[in-house]
Amino acid sequence: MDAACAALDGMLFSRAGSYLKPVSYCSKNHQVCPICGGFKSSRYELCWACSHMLDVARQGGFEGLLADQVVCGFYAVKEWDQTYKVIRDYKEDAPSAADHRIIVKSILSLHVLGHLRCIGRKAGAPVTAWATIPSTKSSKRYGKEHPLHSMVSDILSFLPEVRLQTDKLKTRKLDEHMFTLASPMEESMRGHVLLIDDSWVTGGTAQSASLCLKKAGAQYLSIYSVAHIAHEKFIRSLDPSPLEDFRFKCRYRIGKCPWRQRRDQWSHG
């Protein structure tokens, strides 16, 4: 980690380290999904959403068009978490939005720009282009630039963009026809495309975008989402103990790379 990245990491820790909980892909009792980091029953290998998505993709014959790697930055628990408030409100016209945008842009700068080489190493190829998910027709931001796009355009200005578009309503299901390209993907952009979103719920929207990008020629597709949305009621339904471990043992750690931490655990054991 270079000096600029370390300084940004320290700034983010001092400003939001008290509530940011990094996503992990393994836990003591095998209750997080190895694909998305979402909570699951220990009886199953994957969470319901990722398992269902794989089934749908296999049935449709496009399993190979799903993302090659998925990384989410931080958990956002809908019922009580400050991270959820940040990711919900940063794109709104609210008094707190400016401060929340600073947090979101700092996370993107650290996890994407600061670790761009890590993304490339894990894929075996450097990132050649980026994309963000456009607002659907059900969003009040439809047809307008999304705040996330503005941030990423600034952060990754030295890389070409693959611009997606849609004329459909929001859905969390896997839909191979949800997105199209606004313009053809040039040959030089097709090596390793990084798709960036602000929140992961089921992953259906991001994976639908992955289908579009891979059909258009992307050879390798990485997804980065700032926040993985979680629900306390669901976590508690699995077993009260992981919720307590999560609340008290999952903490921001300076120097942790979100792209190379598949063996990290937030619970002891």
mmCIF file of C-alpha atoms in Angstrom:
data_model
loop_
_atom_site.group_PDB
_atom_site.id
_atom_site.type_symbol
_atom_site.label_atom_id
_atom_site.label_comp_id
_atom_site.label_asym_id
_atom_site.label_seq_id
_atom_site.Cartn_x
_atom_site.Cartn_y
_atom_site.Cartn_z
ATOM 1 C CA MET A 1 0.000 0.000 0.000
ATOM 2 C CA ASP A 2 1.521 3.331 -1.032
ATOM 3 C CA ALA A 3 1.599 6.438 1.159
ATOM 4 C CA ALA A 4 -1.438 8.095 -0.454
ATOM 5 C CA CYS A 5 -3.514 4.950 -0.079
ATOM 6 C CA ALA A 6 -2.394 4.507 3.540
ATOM 7 C CA ALA A 7 -3.325 8.121 4.295
ATOM 8 C CA LEU A 8 -6.784 7.640 2.778
ATOM 9 C CA ASP A 9 -7.226 4.422 4.740
ATOM 10 C CA GLY A 10 -6.354 6.241 7.951
ATOM 11 C CA MET A 11 -8.680 9.134 7.153
ATOM 12 C CA LEU A 12 -11.580 6.787 6.438
ATOM 13 C CA PHE A 13 -10.876 4.878 9.647
ATOM 14 C CA SER A 14 -10.862 8.049 11.736
ATOM 15 C CA ARG A 15 -14.032 9.358 10.112
ATOM 16 C CA ALA A 16 -16.148 6.198 9.830
ATOM 17 C CA GLY A 17 -14.173 3.354 11.410
ATOM 18 C CA SER A 18 -16.520 3.236 14.381
ATOM 19 C CA TYR A 19 -19.346 1.813 12.253
ATOM 20 C CA LEU A 20 -17.905 0.451 8.987
ATOM 21 C CA LYS A 21 -17.929 -3.365 9.061
ATOM 22 C CA PRO A 22 -15.886 -4.966 6.241
ATOM 23 C CA VAL A 23 -17.473 -7.812 4.310
ATOM 24 C CA SER A 24 -15.869 -11.225 4.867
ATOM 25 C CA TYR A 25 -16.240 -14.444 2.931
ATOM 26 C CA CYS A 26 -15.788 -16.979 5.696
ATOM 27 C CA SER A 27 -16.858 -17.214 9.328
ATOM 28 C CA LYS A 28 -16.403 -19.579 12.237
ATOM 29 C CA ASN A 29 -19.711 -21.341 11.642
ATOM 30 C CA HIS A 30 -19.729 -21.136 7.815
ATOM 31 C CA GLN A 31 -22.591 -18.650 7.819
ATOM 32 C CA VAL A 32 -21.422 -16.251 5.118
ATOM 33 C CA CYS A 33 -21.593 -16.851 1.363
ATOM 34 C CA PRO A 34 -18.201 -17.372 -0.339
ATOM 35 C CA ILE A 35 -19.418 -15.505 -3.439
ATOM 36 C CA CYS A 36 -21.007 -12.342 -2.041
ATOM 37 C CA GLY A 37 -20.273 -12.427 1.692
ATOM 38 C CA GLY A 38 -23.981 -12.432 2.559
ATOM 39 C CA PHE A 39 -25.327 -14.301 5.565
ATOM 40 C CA LYS A 40 -26.591 -17.852 5.052
ATOM 41 C CA SER A 41 -27.429 -21.088 6.821
ATOM 42 C CA SER A 42 -24.424 -23.320 7.542
ATOM 43 C CA ARG A 43 -26.359 -26.173 5.895
ATOM 44 C CA TYR A 44 -25.851 -24.660 2.455
ATOM 45 C CA GLU A 45 -22.735 -23.809 0.493
ATOM 46 C CA LEU A 46 -24.090 -20.511 -0.874
ATOM 47 C CA CYS A 47 -26.672 -17.951 0.202
ATOM 48 C CA TRP A 48 -30.125 -18.366 -1.305
ATOM 49 C CA ALA A 49 -29.713 -15.452 -3.727
ATOM 50 C CA CYS A 50 -26.399 -16.640 -5.209
ATOM 51 C CA SER A 51 -27.579 -20.246 -5.353
ATOM 52 C CA HIS A 52 -30.794 -19.221 -7.114
ATOM 53 C CA MET A 53 -28.871 -17.027 -9.548
ATOM 54 C CA LEU A 54 -26.582 -19.900 -10.478
ATOM 55 C CA ASP A 55 -29.583 -22.171 -11.025
ATOM 56 C CA VAL A 56 -31.283 -19.618 -13.295
ATOM 57 C CA ALA A 57 -28.058 -19.040 -15.230
ATOM 58 C CA ARG A 58 -27.497 -22.779 -15.703
ATOM 59 C CA GLN A 59 -31.052 -23.291 -16.877
ATOM 60 C CA GLY A 60 -30.673 -20.411 -19.334
ATOM 61 C CA GLY A 61 -27.294 -21.617 -20.551
ATOM 62 C CA PHE A 62 -25.420 -18.470 -19.551
ATOM 63 C CA GLU A 63 -23.628 -19.481 -16.346
ATOM 64 C CA GLY A 64 -20.336 -18.446 -17.958
ATOM 65 C CA LEU A 65 -21.635 -14.888 -18.338
ATOM 66 C CA LEU A 66 -21.888 -14.281 -14.591
ATOM 67 C CA ALA A 67 -19.176 -12.204 -12.903
ATOM 68 C CA ASP A 68 -15.820 -13.904 -12.379
ATOM 69 C CA GLN A 69 -15.303 -12.236 -9.016
ATOM 70 C CA VAL A 70 -17.534 -10.275 -6.648
ATOM 71 C CA VAL A 71 -16.286 -8.047 -3.843
ATOM 72 C CA CYS A 72 -18.449 -5.976 -1.510
ATOM 73 C CA GLY A 73 -16.861 -3.345 0.692
ATOM 74 C CA PHE A 74 -18.899 -3.062 3.890
ATOM 75 C CA TYR A 75 -22.021 -4.532 5.414
ATOM 76 C CA ALA A 76 -25.018 -2.224 5.789
ATOM 77 C CA VAL A 77 -27.657 -3.525 8.197
ATOM 78 C CA LYS A 78 -30.960 -1.971 7.224
ATOM 79 C CA GLU A 79 -32.506 -1.821 10.700
ATOM 80 C CA TRP A 80 -29.873 0.074 12.651
ATOM 81 C CA ASP A 81 -26.582 0.552 10.841
ATOM 82 C CA GLN A 82 -25.050 3.936 10.046
ATOM 83 C CA THR A 83 -23.527 2.457 6.884
ATOM 84 C CA TYR A 84 -27.035 1.787 5.593
ATOM 85 C CA LYS A 85 -27.961 5.427 6.196
ATOM 86 C CA VAL A 86 -24.865 6.545 4.302
ATOM 87 C CA ILE A 87 -25.552 4.354 1.281
ATOM 88 C CA ARG A 88 -29.243 5.247 1.295
ATOM 89 C CA ASP A 89 -28.856 9.001 1.633
ATOM 90 C CA TYR A 90 -25.660 9.888 -0.261
ATOM 91 C CA LYS A 91 -27.615 10.118 -3.531
ATOM 92 C CA GLU A 92 -30.480 12.162 -2.094
ATOM 93 C CA ASP A 93 -31.020 15.904 -1.791
ATOM 94 C CA ALA A 94 -30.664 15.989 1.991
ATOM 95 C CA PRO A 95 -28.549 18.024 4.465
ATOM 96 C CA SER A 96 -26.471 14.957 5.336
ATOM 97 C CA ALA A 97 -25.887 13.924 1.711
ATOM 98 C CA ALA A 98 -22.664 15.921 1.263
ATOM 99 C CA ASP A 99 -20.977 14.205 4.221
ATOM 100 C CA HIS A 100 -22.240 10.820 3.086
ATOM 101 C CA ARG A 101 -20.868 11.391 -0.415
ATOM 102 C CA ILE A 102 -17.440 12.036 1.078
ATOM 103 C CA ILE A 103 -17.592 8.640 2.806
ATOM 104 C CA VAL A 104 -18.755 6.821 -0.334
ATOM 105 C CA LYS A 105 -16.164 8.484 -2.554
ATOM 106 C CA SER A 106 -13.429 7.745 -0.001
ATOM 107 C CA ILE A 107 -14.417 4.071 0.029
ATOM 108 C CA LEU A 108 -14.382 3.956 -3.768
ATOM 109 C CA SER A 109 -11.033 5.738 -3.936
ATOM 110 C CA LEU A 110 -9.514 3.297 -1.448
ATOM 111 C CA HIS A 111 -11.061 -0.003 -2.560
ATOM 112 C CA VAL A 112 -11.036 0.634 -6.313
ATOM 113 C CA LEU A 113 -8.290 3.110 -7.192
ATOM 114 C CA GLY A 114 -6.088 2.306 -4.196
ATOM 115 C CA HIS A 115 -6.284 -1.427 -4.876
ATOM 116 C CA LEU A 116 -6.487 -1.384 -8.673
ATOM 117 C CA ARG A 117 -3.383 -3.572 -8.950
ATOM 118 C CA CYS A 118 -4.892 -6.080 -6.527
ATOM 119 C CA ILE A 119 -8.006 -6.301 -8.710
ATOM 120 C CA GLY A 120 -5.796 -7.013 -11.701
ATOM 121 C CA ARG A 121 -3.624 -9.559 -9.880
ATOM 122 C CA LYS A 122 -6.621 -11.539 -8.724
ATOM 123 C CA ALA A 123 -7.987 -11.617 -12.282
ATOM 124 C CA GLY A 124 -4.614 -12.261 -13.883
ATOM 125 C CA ALA A 125 -5.153 -9.210 -16.083
ATOM 126 C CA PRO A 126 -5.239 -5.440 -15.452
ATOM 127 C CA VAL A 127 -8.540 -3.576 -15.558
ATOM 128 C CA THR A 128 -9.101 -2.292 -19.094
ATOM 129 C CA ALA A 129 -12.460 -0.519 -18.662
ATOM 130 C CA TRP A 130 -15.123 0.276 -16.087
ATOM 131 C CA ALA A 131 -18.899 0.529 -15.954
ATOM 132 C CA THR A 132 -21.577 1.534 -13.478
ATOM 133 C CA ILE A 133 -25.204 0.484 -13.337
ATOM 134 C CA PRO A 134 -27.609 3.142 -14.686
ATOM 135 C CA SER A 135 -30.870 4.069 -12.980
ATOM 136 C CA THR A 136 -33.883 2.083 -14.142
ATOM 137 C CA LYS A 137 -37.225 3.554 -15.227
ATOM 138 C CA SER A 138 -38.597 3.098 -11.700
ATOM 139 C CA SER A 139 -35.992 5.500 -10.289
ATOM 140 C CA LYS A 140 -36.473 9.259 -9.990
ATOM 141 C CA ARG A 141 -32.910 9.542 -11.323
ATOM 142 C CA TYR A 142 -33.784 7.799 -14.583
ATOM 143 C CA GLY A 143 -32.260 9.639 -17.514
ATOM 144 C CA LYS A 144 -29.962 11.657 -15.230
ATOM 145 C CA GLU A 145 -26.390 11.088 -14.160
ATOM 146 C CA HIS A 146 -26.253 8.988 -11.020
ATOM 147 C CA PRO A 147 -24.012 10.359 -8.215
ATOM 148 C CA LEU A 148 -22.077 7.079 -8.234
ATOM 149 C CA HIS A 149 -21.276 7.491 -11.938
ATOM 150 C CA SER A 150 -20.009 11.003 -11.299
ATOM 151 C CA MET A 151 -17.698 9.746 -8.545
ATOM 152 C CA VAL A 152 -16.312 6.834 -10.528
ATOM 153 C CA SER A 153 -15.825 9.040 -13.618
ATOM 154 C CA ASP A 154 -13.612 11.267 -11.498
ATOM 155 C CA ILE A 155 -11.730 8.447 -9.752
ATOM 156 C CA LEU A 156 -11.086 6.333 -12.881
ATOM 157 C CA SER A 157 -10.823 9.149 -15.429
ATOM 158 C CA PHE A 158 -7.706 7.550 -16.952
ATOM 159 C CA LEU A 159 -9.624 4.390 -17.957
ATOM 160 C CA PRO A 160 -12.303 4.092 -20.665
ATOM 161 C CA GLU A 161 -15.936 3.612 -19.694
ATOM 162 C CA VAL A 162 -18.368 1.052 -21.046
ATOM 163 C CA ARG A 163 -21.694 2.847 -20.728
ATOM 164 C CA LEU A 164 -24.767 0.767 -19.978
ATOM 165 C CA GLN A 165 -28.385 1.777 -20.543
ATOM 166 C CA THR A 166 -31.815 0.363 -19.758
ATOM 167 C CA ASP A 167 -35.460 1.136 -20.447
ATOM 168 C CA LYS A 168 -36.789 -1.367 -17.916
ATOM 169 C CA LEU A 169 -38.167 -1.143 -14.391
ATOM 170 C CA LYS A 170 -36.106 -2.183 -11.384
ATOM 171 C CA THR A 171 -35.941 -5.895 -10.673
ATOM 172 C CA ARG A 172 -33.710 -7.943 -8.402
ATOM 173 C CA LYS A 173 -34.039 -10.998 -10.637
ATOM 174 C CA LEU A 174 -31.431 -12.141 -13.127
ATOM 175 C CA ASP A 175 -32.498 -10.729 -16.495
ATOM 176 C CA GLU A 176 -30.291 -11.118 -19.558
ATOM 177 C CA HIS A 177 -32.259 -8.385 -21.339
ATOM 178 C CA MET A 178 -32.150 -5.784 -18.543
ATOM 179 C CA PHE A 179 -29.223 -3.786 -19.969
ATOM 180 C CA THR A 180 -27.765 -2.898 -23.340
ATOM 181 C CA LEU A 181 -24.669 -0.951 -24.342
ATOM 182 C CA ALA A 182 -25.045 2.730 -25.163
ATOM 183 C CA SER A 183 -22.254 2.285 -27.747
ATOM 184 C CA PRO A 184 -20.160 -0.679 -28.951
ATOM 185 C CA MET A 185 -17.354 -1.904 -26.713
ATOM 186 C CA GLU A 186 -14.005 -1.289 -28.397
ATOM 187 C CA GLU A 187 -11.554 -4.165 -28.684
ATOM 188 C CA SER A 188 -9.072 -2.544 -26.286
ATOM 189 C CA MET A 189 -11.724 -2.393 -23.551
ATOM 190 C CA ARG A 190 -12.710 -6.062 -23.615
ATOM 191 C CA GLY A 191 -9.979 -7.608 -21.475
ATOM 192 C CA HIS A 192 -11.077 -6.984 -17.880
ATOM 193 C CA VAL A 193 -14.133 -4.868 -17.135
ATOM 194 C CA LEU A 194 -14.759 -3.598 -13.602
ATOM 195 C CA LEU A 195 -18.454 -3.084 -12.835
ATOM 196 C CA ILE A 196 -19.154 -0.804 -9.869
ATOM 197 C CA ASP A 197 -22.393 -0.489 -7.908
ATOM 198 C CA ASP A 198 -23.314 1.154 -4.633
ATOM 199 C CA SER A 199 -25.336 -1.639 -3.000
ATOM 200 C CA TRP A 200 -25.747 -5.398 -3.263
ATOM 201 C CA VAL A 201 -29.040 -6.904 -2.101
ATOM 202 C CA THR A 202 -29.531 -10.096 -4.102
ATOM 203 C CA GLY A 203 -26.977 -9.297 -6.777
ATOM 204 C CA GLY A 204 -29.564 -9.692 -9.540
ATOM 205 C CA THR A 205 -29.086 -6.218 -10.991
ATOM 206 C CA ALA A 206 -25.289 -6.355 -11.011
ATOM 207 C CA GLN A 207 -25.223 -9.884 -12.422
ATOM 208 C CA SER A 208 -27.716 -8.873 -15.123
ATOM 209 C CA ALA A 209 -25.262 -6.136 -16.101
ATOM 210 C CA SER A 210 -22.500 -8.749 -16.114
ATOM 211 C CA LEU A 211 -24.479 -10.802 -18.660
ATOM 212 C CA CYS A 212 -24.706 -7.768 -20.930
ATOM 213 C CA LEU A 213 -21.015 -6.871 -20.648
ATOM 214 C CA LYS A 214 -19.792 -10.398 -21.240
ATOM 215 C CA LYS A 215 -22.102 -10.838 -24.221
ATOM 216 C CA ALA A 216 -20.567 -7.637 -25.601
ATOM 217 C CA GLY A 217 -17.074 -9.103 -25.359
ATOM 218 C CA ALA A 218 -15.726 -8.637 -21.823
ATOM 219 C CA GLN A 219 -13.338 -11.536 -21.202
ATOM 220 C CA TYR A 220 -13.216 -11.117 -17.426
ATOM 221 C CA LEU A 221 -15.751 -9.323 -15.255
ATOM 222 C CA SER A 222 -15.198 -8.069 -11.708
ATOM 223 C CA ILE A 223 -17.997 -6.587 -9.614
ATOM 224 C CA TYR A 224 -17.341 -4.180 -6.765
ATOM 225 C CA SER A 225 -20.212 -3.007 -4.572
ATOM 226 C CA VAL A 226 -19.722 -0.427 -1.836
ATOM 227 C CA ALA A 227 -22.236 -2.007 0.556
ATOM 228 C CA HIS A 228 -23.821 -5.404 1.066
ATOM 229 C CA ILE A 229 -27.320 -4.810 2.440
ATOM 230 C CA ALA A 230 -28.205 -7.138 5.335
ATOM 231 C CA HIS A 231 -31.273 -7.574 7.527
ATOM 232 C CA GLU A 232 -31.017 -8.168 11.272
ATOM 233 C CA LYS A 233 -34.191 -10.282 11.315
ATOM 234 C CA PHE A 234 -32.731 -12.691 8.778
ATOM 235 C CA ILE A 235 -29.344 -12.915 10.522
ATOM 236 C CA ARG A 236 -31.107 -13.582 13.825
ATOM 237 C CA SER A 237 -33.273 -16.260 12.199
ATOM 238 C CA LEU A 238 -30.121 -18.238 11.389
ATOM 239 C CA ASP A 239 -28.817 -18.192 14.941
ATOM 240 C CA PRO A 240 -28.460 -15.352 17.481
ATOM 241 C CA SER A 241 -24.731 -16.009 17.909
ATOM 242 C CA PRO A 242 -23.557 -14.796 14.483
ATOM 243 C CA LEU A 243 -25.369 -11.504 15.031
ATOM 244 C CA GLU A 244 -23.517 -10.952 18.296
ATOM 245 C CA ASP A 245 -20.199 -11.947 16.708
ATOM 246 C CA PHE A 246 -20.951 -9.637 13.803
ATOM 247 C CA ARG A 247 -21.843 -6.696 16.023
ATOM 248 C CA PHE A 248 -18.843 -6.891 18.307
ATOM 249 C CA LYS A 249 -16.064 -8.647 16.355
ATOM 250 C CA CYS A 250 -16.473 -7.329 12.822
ATOM 251 C CA ARG A 251 -14.411 -4.135 12.782
ATOM 252 C CA TYR A 252 -12.631 -1.872 10.339
ATOM 253 C CA ARG A 253 -8.945 -2.744 10.045
ATOM 254 C CA ILE A 254 -6.418 -0.423 8.463
ATOM 255 C CA GLY A 255 -4.407 -2.059 5.705
ATOM 256 C CA LYS A 256 -6.932 -4.751 4.811
ATOM 257 C CA CYS A 257 -7.319 -5.394 1.090
ATOM 258 C CA PRO A 258 -10.922 -6.206 0.150
ATOM 259 C CA TRP A 259 -9.727 -8.168 -2.904
ATOM 260 C CA ARG A 260 -7.371 -10.547 -1.082
ATOM 261 C CA GLN A 261 -9.166 -11.369 2.149
ATOM 262 C CA ARG A 262 -11.147 -14.507 1.383
ATOM 263 C CA ARG A 263 -9.594 -16.270 4.378
ATOM 264 C CA ASP A 264 -10.229 -13.518 6.885
ATOM 265 C CA GLN A 265 -12.822 -14.090 9.571
ATOM 266 C CA TRP A 266 -14.795 -11.646 11.677
ATOM 267 C CA SER A 267 -15.564 -14.275 14.324
ATOM 268 C CA HIS A 268 -12.960 -16.195 16.320
ATOM 269 C CA GLY A 269 -12.384 -19.920 15.984
#
